[in-house]
PDB file of C-alpha atoms in Angstrom:
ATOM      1  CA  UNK A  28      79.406 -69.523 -33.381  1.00 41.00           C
ATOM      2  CA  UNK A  29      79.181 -69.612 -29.424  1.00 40.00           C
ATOM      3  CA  UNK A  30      78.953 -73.462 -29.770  1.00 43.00           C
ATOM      4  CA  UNK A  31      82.383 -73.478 -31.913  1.00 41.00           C
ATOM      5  CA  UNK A  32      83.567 -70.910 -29.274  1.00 39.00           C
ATOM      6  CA  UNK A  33      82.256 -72.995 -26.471  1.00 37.00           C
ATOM      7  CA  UNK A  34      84.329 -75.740 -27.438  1.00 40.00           C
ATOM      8  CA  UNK A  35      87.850 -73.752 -27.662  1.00 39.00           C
ATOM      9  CA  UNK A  36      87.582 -73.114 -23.925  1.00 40.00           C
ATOM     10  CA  UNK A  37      88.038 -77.044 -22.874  1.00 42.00           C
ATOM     11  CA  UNK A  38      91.040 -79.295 -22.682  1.00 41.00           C
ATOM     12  CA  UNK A  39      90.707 -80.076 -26.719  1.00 38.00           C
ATOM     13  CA  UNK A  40      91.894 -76.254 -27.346  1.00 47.00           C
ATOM     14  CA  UNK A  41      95.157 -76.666 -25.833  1.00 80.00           C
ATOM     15  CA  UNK A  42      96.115 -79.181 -28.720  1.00 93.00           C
ATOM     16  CA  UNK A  43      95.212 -76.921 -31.516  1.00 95.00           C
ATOM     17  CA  UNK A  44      99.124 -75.483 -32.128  1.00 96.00           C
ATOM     18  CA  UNK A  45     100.639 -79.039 -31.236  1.00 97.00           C
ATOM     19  CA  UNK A  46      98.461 -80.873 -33.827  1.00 97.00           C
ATOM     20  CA  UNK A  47      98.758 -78.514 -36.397  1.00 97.00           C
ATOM     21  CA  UNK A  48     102.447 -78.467 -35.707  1.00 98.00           C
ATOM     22  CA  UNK A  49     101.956 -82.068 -36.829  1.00 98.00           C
ATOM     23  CA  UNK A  50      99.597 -82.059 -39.477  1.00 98.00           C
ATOM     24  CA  UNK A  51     101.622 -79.583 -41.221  1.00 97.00           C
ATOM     25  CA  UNK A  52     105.142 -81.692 -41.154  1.00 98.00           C
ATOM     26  CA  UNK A  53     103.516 -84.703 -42.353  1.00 97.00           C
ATOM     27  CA  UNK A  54     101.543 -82.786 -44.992  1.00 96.00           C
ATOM     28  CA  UNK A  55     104.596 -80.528 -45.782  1.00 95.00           C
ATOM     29  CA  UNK A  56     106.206 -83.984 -46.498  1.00 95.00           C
ATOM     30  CA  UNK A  57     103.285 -85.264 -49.035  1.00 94.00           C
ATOM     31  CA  UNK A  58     103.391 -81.763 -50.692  1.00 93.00           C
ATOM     32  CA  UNK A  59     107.194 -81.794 -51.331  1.00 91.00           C
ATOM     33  CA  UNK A  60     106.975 -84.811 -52.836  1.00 85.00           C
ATOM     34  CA  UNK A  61     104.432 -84.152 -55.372  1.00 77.00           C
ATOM     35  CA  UNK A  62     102.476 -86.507 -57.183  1.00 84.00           C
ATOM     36  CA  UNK A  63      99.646 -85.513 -54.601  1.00 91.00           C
ATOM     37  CA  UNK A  64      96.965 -82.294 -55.375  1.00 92.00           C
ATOM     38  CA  UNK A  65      96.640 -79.419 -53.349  1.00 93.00           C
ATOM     39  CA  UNK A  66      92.907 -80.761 -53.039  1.00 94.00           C
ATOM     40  CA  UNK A  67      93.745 -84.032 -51.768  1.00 94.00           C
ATOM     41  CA  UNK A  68      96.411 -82.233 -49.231  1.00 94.00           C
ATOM     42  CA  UNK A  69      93.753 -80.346 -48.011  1.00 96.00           C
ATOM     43  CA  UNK A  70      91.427 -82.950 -47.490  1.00 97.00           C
ATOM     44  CA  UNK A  71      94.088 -85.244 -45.765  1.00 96.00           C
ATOM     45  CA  UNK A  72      95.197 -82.465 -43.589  1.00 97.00           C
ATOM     46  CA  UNK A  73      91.404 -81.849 -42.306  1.00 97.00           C
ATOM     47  CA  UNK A  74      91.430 -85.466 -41.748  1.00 98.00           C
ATOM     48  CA  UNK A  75      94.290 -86.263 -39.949  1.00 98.00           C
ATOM     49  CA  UNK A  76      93.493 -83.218 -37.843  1.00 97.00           C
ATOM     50  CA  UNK A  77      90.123 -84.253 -36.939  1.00 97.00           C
ATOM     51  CA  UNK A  78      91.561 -88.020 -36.860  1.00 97.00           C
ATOM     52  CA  UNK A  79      94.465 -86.687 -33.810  1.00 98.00           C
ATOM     53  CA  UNK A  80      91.764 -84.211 -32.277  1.00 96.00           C
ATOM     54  CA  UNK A  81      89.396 -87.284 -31.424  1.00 96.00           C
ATOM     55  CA  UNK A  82      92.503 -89.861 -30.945  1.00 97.00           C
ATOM     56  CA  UNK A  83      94.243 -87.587 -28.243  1.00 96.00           C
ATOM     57  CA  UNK A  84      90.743 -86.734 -26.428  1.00 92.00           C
ATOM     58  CA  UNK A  85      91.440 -88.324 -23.125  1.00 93.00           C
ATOM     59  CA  UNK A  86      95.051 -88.674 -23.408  1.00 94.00           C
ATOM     60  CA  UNK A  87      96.196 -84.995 -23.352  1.00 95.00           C
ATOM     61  CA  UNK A  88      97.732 -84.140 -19.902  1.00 93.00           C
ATOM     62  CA  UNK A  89      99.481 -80.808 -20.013  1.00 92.00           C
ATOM     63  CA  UNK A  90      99.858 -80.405 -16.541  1.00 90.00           C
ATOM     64  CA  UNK A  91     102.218 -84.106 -16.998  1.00 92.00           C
ATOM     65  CA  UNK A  92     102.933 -83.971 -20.840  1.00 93.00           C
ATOM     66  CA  UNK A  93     104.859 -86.943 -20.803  1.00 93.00           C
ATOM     67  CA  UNK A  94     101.773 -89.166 -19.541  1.00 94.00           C
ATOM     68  CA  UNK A  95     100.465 -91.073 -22.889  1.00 94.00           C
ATOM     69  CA  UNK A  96     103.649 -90.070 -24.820  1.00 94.00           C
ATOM     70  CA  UNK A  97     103.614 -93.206 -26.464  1.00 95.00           C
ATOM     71  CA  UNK A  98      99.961 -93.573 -27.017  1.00 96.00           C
ATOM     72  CA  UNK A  99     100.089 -90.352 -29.229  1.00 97.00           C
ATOM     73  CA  UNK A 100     103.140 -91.006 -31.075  1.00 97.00           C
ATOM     74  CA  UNK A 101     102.966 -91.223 -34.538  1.00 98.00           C
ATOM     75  CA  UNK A 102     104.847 -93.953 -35.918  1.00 97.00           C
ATOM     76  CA  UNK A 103     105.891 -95.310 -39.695  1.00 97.00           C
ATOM     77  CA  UNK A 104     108.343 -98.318 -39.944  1.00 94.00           C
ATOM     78  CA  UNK A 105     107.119-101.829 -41.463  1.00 90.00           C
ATOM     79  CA  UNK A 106     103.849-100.069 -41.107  1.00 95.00           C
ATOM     80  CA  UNK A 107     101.935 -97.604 -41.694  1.00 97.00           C
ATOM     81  CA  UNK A 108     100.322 -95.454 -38.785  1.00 98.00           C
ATOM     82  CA  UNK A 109      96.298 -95.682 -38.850  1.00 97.00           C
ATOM     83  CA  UNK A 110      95.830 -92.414 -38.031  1.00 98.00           C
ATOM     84  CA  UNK A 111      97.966 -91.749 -41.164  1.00 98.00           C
ATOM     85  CA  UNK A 112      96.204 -94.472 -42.930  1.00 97.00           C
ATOM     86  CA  UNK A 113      92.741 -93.325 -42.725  1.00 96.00           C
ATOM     87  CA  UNK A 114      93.328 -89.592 -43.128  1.00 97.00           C
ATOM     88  CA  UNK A 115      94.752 -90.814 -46.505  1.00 95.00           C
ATOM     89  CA  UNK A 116      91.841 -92.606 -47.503  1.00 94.00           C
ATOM     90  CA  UNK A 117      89.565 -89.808 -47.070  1.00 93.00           C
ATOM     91  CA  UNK A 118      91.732 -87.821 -49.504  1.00 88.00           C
ATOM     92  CA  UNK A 119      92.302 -90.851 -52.450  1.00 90.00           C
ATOM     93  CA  UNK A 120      95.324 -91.817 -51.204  1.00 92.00           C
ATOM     94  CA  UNK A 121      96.409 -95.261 -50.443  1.00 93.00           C
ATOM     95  CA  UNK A 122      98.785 -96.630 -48.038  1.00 94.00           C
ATOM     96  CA  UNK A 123     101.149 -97.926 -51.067  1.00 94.00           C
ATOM     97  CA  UNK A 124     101.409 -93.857 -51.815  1.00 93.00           C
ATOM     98  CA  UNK A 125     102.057 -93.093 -48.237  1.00 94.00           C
ATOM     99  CA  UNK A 126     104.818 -95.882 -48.007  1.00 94.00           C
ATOM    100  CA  UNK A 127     105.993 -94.152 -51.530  1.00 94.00           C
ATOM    101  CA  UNK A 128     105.860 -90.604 -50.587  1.00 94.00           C
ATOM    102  CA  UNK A 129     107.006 -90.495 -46.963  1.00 95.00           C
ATOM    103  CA  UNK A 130     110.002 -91.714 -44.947  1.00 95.00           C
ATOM    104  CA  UNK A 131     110.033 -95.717 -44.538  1.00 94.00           C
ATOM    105  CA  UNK A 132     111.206 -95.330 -41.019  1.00 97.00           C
ATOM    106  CA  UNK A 133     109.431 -92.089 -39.434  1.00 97.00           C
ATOM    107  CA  UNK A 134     108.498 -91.016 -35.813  1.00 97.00           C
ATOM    108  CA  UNK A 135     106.597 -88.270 -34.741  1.00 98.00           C
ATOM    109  CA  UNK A 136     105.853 -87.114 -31.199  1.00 98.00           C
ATOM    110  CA  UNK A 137     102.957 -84.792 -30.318  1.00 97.00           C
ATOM    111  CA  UNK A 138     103.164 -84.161 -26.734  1.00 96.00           C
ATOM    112  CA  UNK A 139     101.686 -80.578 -24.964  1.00 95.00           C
ATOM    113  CA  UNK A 140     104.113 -78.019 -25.464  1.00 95.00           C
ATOM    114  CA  UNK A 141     106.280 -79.861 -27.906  1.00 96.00           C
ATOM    115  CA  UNK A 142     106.123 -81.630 -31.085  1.00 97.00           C
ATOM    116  CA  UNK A 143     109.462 -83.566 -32.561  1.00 97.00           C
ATOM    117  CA  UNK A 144     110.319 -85.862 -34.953  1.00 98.00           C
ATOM    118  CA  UNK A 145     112.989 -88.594 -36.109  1.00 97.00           C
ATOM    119  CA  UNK A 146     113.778 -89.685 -39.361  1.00 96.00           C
ATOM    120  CA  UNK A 147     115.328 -93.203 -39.592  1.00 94.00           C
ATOM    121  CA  UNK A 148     116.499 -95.204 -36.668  1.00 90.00           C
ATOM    122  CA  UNK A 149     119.541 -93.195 -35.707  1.00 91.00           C
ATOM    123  CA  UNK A 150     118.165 -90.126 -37.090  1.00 92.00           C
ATOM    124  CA  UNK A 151     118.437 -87.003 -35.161  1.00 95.00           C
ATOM    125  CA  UNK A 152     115.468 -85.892 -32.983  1.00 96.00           C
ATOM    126  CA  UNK A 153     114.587 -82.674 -34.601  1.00 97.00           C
ATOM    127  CA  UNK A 154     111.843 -80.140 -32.086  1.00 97.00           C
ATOM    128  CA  UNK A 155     108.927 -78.672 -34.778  1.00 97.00           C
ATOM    129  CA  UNK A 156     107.088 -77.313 -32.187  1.00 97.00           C
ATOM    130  CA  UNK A 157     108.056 -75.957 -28.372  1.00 96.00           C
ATOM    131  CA  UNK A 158     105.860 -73.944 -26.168  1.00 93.00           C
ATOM    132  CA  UNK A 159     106.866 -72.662 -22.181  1.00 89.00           C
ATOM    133  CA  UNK A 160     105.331 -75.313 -19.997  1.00 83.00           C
ATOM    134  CA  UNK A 161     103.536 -73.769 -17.104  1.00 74.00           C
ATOM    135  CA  UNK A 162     105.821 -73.303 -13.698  1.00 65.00           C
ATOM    136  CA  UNK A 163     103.742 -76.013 -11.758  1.00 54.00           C
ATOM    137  CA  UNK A 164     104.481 -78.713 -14.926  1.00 46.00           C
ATOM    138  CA  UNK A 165     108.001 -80.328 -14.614  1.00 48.00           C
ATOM    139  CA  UNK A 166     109.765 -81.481 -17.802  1.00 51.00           C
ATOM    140  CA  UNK A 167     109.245 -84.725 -17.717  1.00 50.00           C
ATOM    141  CA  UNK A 168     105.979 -84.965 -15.266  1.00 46.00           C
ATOM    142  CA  UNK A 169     107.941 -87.186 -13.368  1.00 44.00           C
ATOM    143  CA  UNK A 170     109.066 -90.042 -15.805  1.00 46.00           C
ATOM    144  CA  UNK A 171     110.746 -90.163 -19.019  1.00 49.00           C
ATOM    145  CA  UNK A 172     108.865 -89.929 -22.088  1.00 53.00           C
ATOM    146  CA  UNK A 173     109.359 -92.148 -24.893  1.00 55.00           C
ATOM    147  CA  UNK A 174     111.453 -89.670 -27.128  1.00 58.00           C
ATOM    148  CA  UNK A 175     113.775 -89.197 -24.010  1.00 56.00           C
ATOM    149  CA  UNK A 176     114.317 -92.722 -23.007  1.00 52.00           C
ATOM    150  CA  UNK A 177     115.246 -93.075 -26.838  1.00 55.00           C
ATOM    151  CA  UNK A 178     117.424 -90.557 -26.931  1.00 53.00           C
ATOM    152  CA  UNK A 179     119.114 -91.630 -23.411  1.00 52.00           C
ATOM    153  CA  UNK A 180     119.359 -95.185 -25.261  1.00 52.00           C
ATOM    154  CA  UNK A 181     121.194 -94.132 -28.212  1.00 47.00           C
ATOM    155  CA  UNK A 182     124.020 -96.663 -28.802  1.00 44.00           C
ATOM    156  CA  UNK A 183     125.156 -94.172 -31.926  1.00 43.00           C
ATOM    157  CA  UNK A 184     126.099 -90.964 -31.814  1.00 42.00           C
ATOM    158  CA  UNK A 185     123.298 -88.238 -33.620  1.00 44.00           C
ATOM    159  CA  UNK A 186     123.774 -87.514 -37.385  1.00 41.00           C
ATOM    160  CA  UNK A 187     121.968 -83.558 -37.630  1.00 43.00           C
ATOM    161  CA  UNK A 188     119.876 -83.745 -40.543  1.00 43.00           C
ATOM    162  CA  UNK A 189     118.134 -80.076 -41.456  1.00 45.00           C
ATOM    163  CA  UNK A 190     115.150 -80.029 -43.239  1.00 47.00           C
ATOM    164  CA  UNK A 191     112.972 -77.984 -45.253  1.00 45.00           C
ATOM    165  CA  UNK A 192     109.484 -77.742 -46.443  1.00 49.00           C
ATOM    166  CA  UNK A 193     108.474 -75.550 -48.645  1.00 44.00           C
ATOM    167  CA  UNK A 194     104.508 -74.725 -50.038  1.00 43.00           C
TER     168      UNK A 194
END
């Protein structure tokens, strides 16, 4: 227990709420579906969030959360993530049924204090998670992130898409 409690107190903790902010949209999206078992959800959850936990190790900056924006962006289109990819294969699920059961063109950004997501190429930008960033951390640490130099980009205007997950 002081070993598990140990480990809470370094820079790993402070991406517990953001990745489970995560975990929980993309598994909310498997679960809504159906066709996958609560078993296998669990086990792909557990996955990805270990998978995220150990990706994000040395590129989690919350005192500059948009430094390795991209690197931790999440990202579906004419393929499939491989973070997504090999949390599926730990639960029985193949990428086929991830390309079947989520989004074909899907973005997810897990940055500290904020998660957010886009459906489609024009889709909205849609916040799942925010937290107050400390005083001394500006908004943008000094540079754009990804998500903002998308949304700054935008040649159309934003279609609002609302969505719900239920379990």
């Amino acid at each position: 227990m002081s070993q598990r409690h140990s480990q809470r107190r370094g820079p790993r903790a402070d991406m517990v709420p953001e990745i489970a902010a995560a975990v929980g949209f993309v598994s909310g999206l498997l679960r809504t579906r159906g066709c996958v078992s609560e078993q296998q959800l669990q086990v792909f959850s557990g996955a990805l969030r270990e998978a995220l936990t150990e990706h994000y190790r040395h590129h989690w900056f919350p005192e500059k959360p948009s430094k390795g924006s991209g690197y931790r962006c999440i990202r579906i289109n004419q393929r499939m993530d491989p973070l997504l990819s090999r949390a599926a294969g730990q639960g029985g699920l193949g990428v086929p049924q991830l390309f079947q059961l989520l989004p074909r063109e899907l973005t997810l950004w897990v940055d500290p204090y904020e998660v957010s997501y886009r459906i489609g190429e024009d889709g909205s930008i849609c916040v799942l998670y925010q937290a107050a960033k400390p005083h001394h951390a500006s908004p943008y640490g000094g540079m754009l992130t990804c998500k903002n130099q998308m949304m700054l980009g935008r040649s159309s205007p934003s279609k609002n898409y609302i969505m719900t997950v239920s379990s």
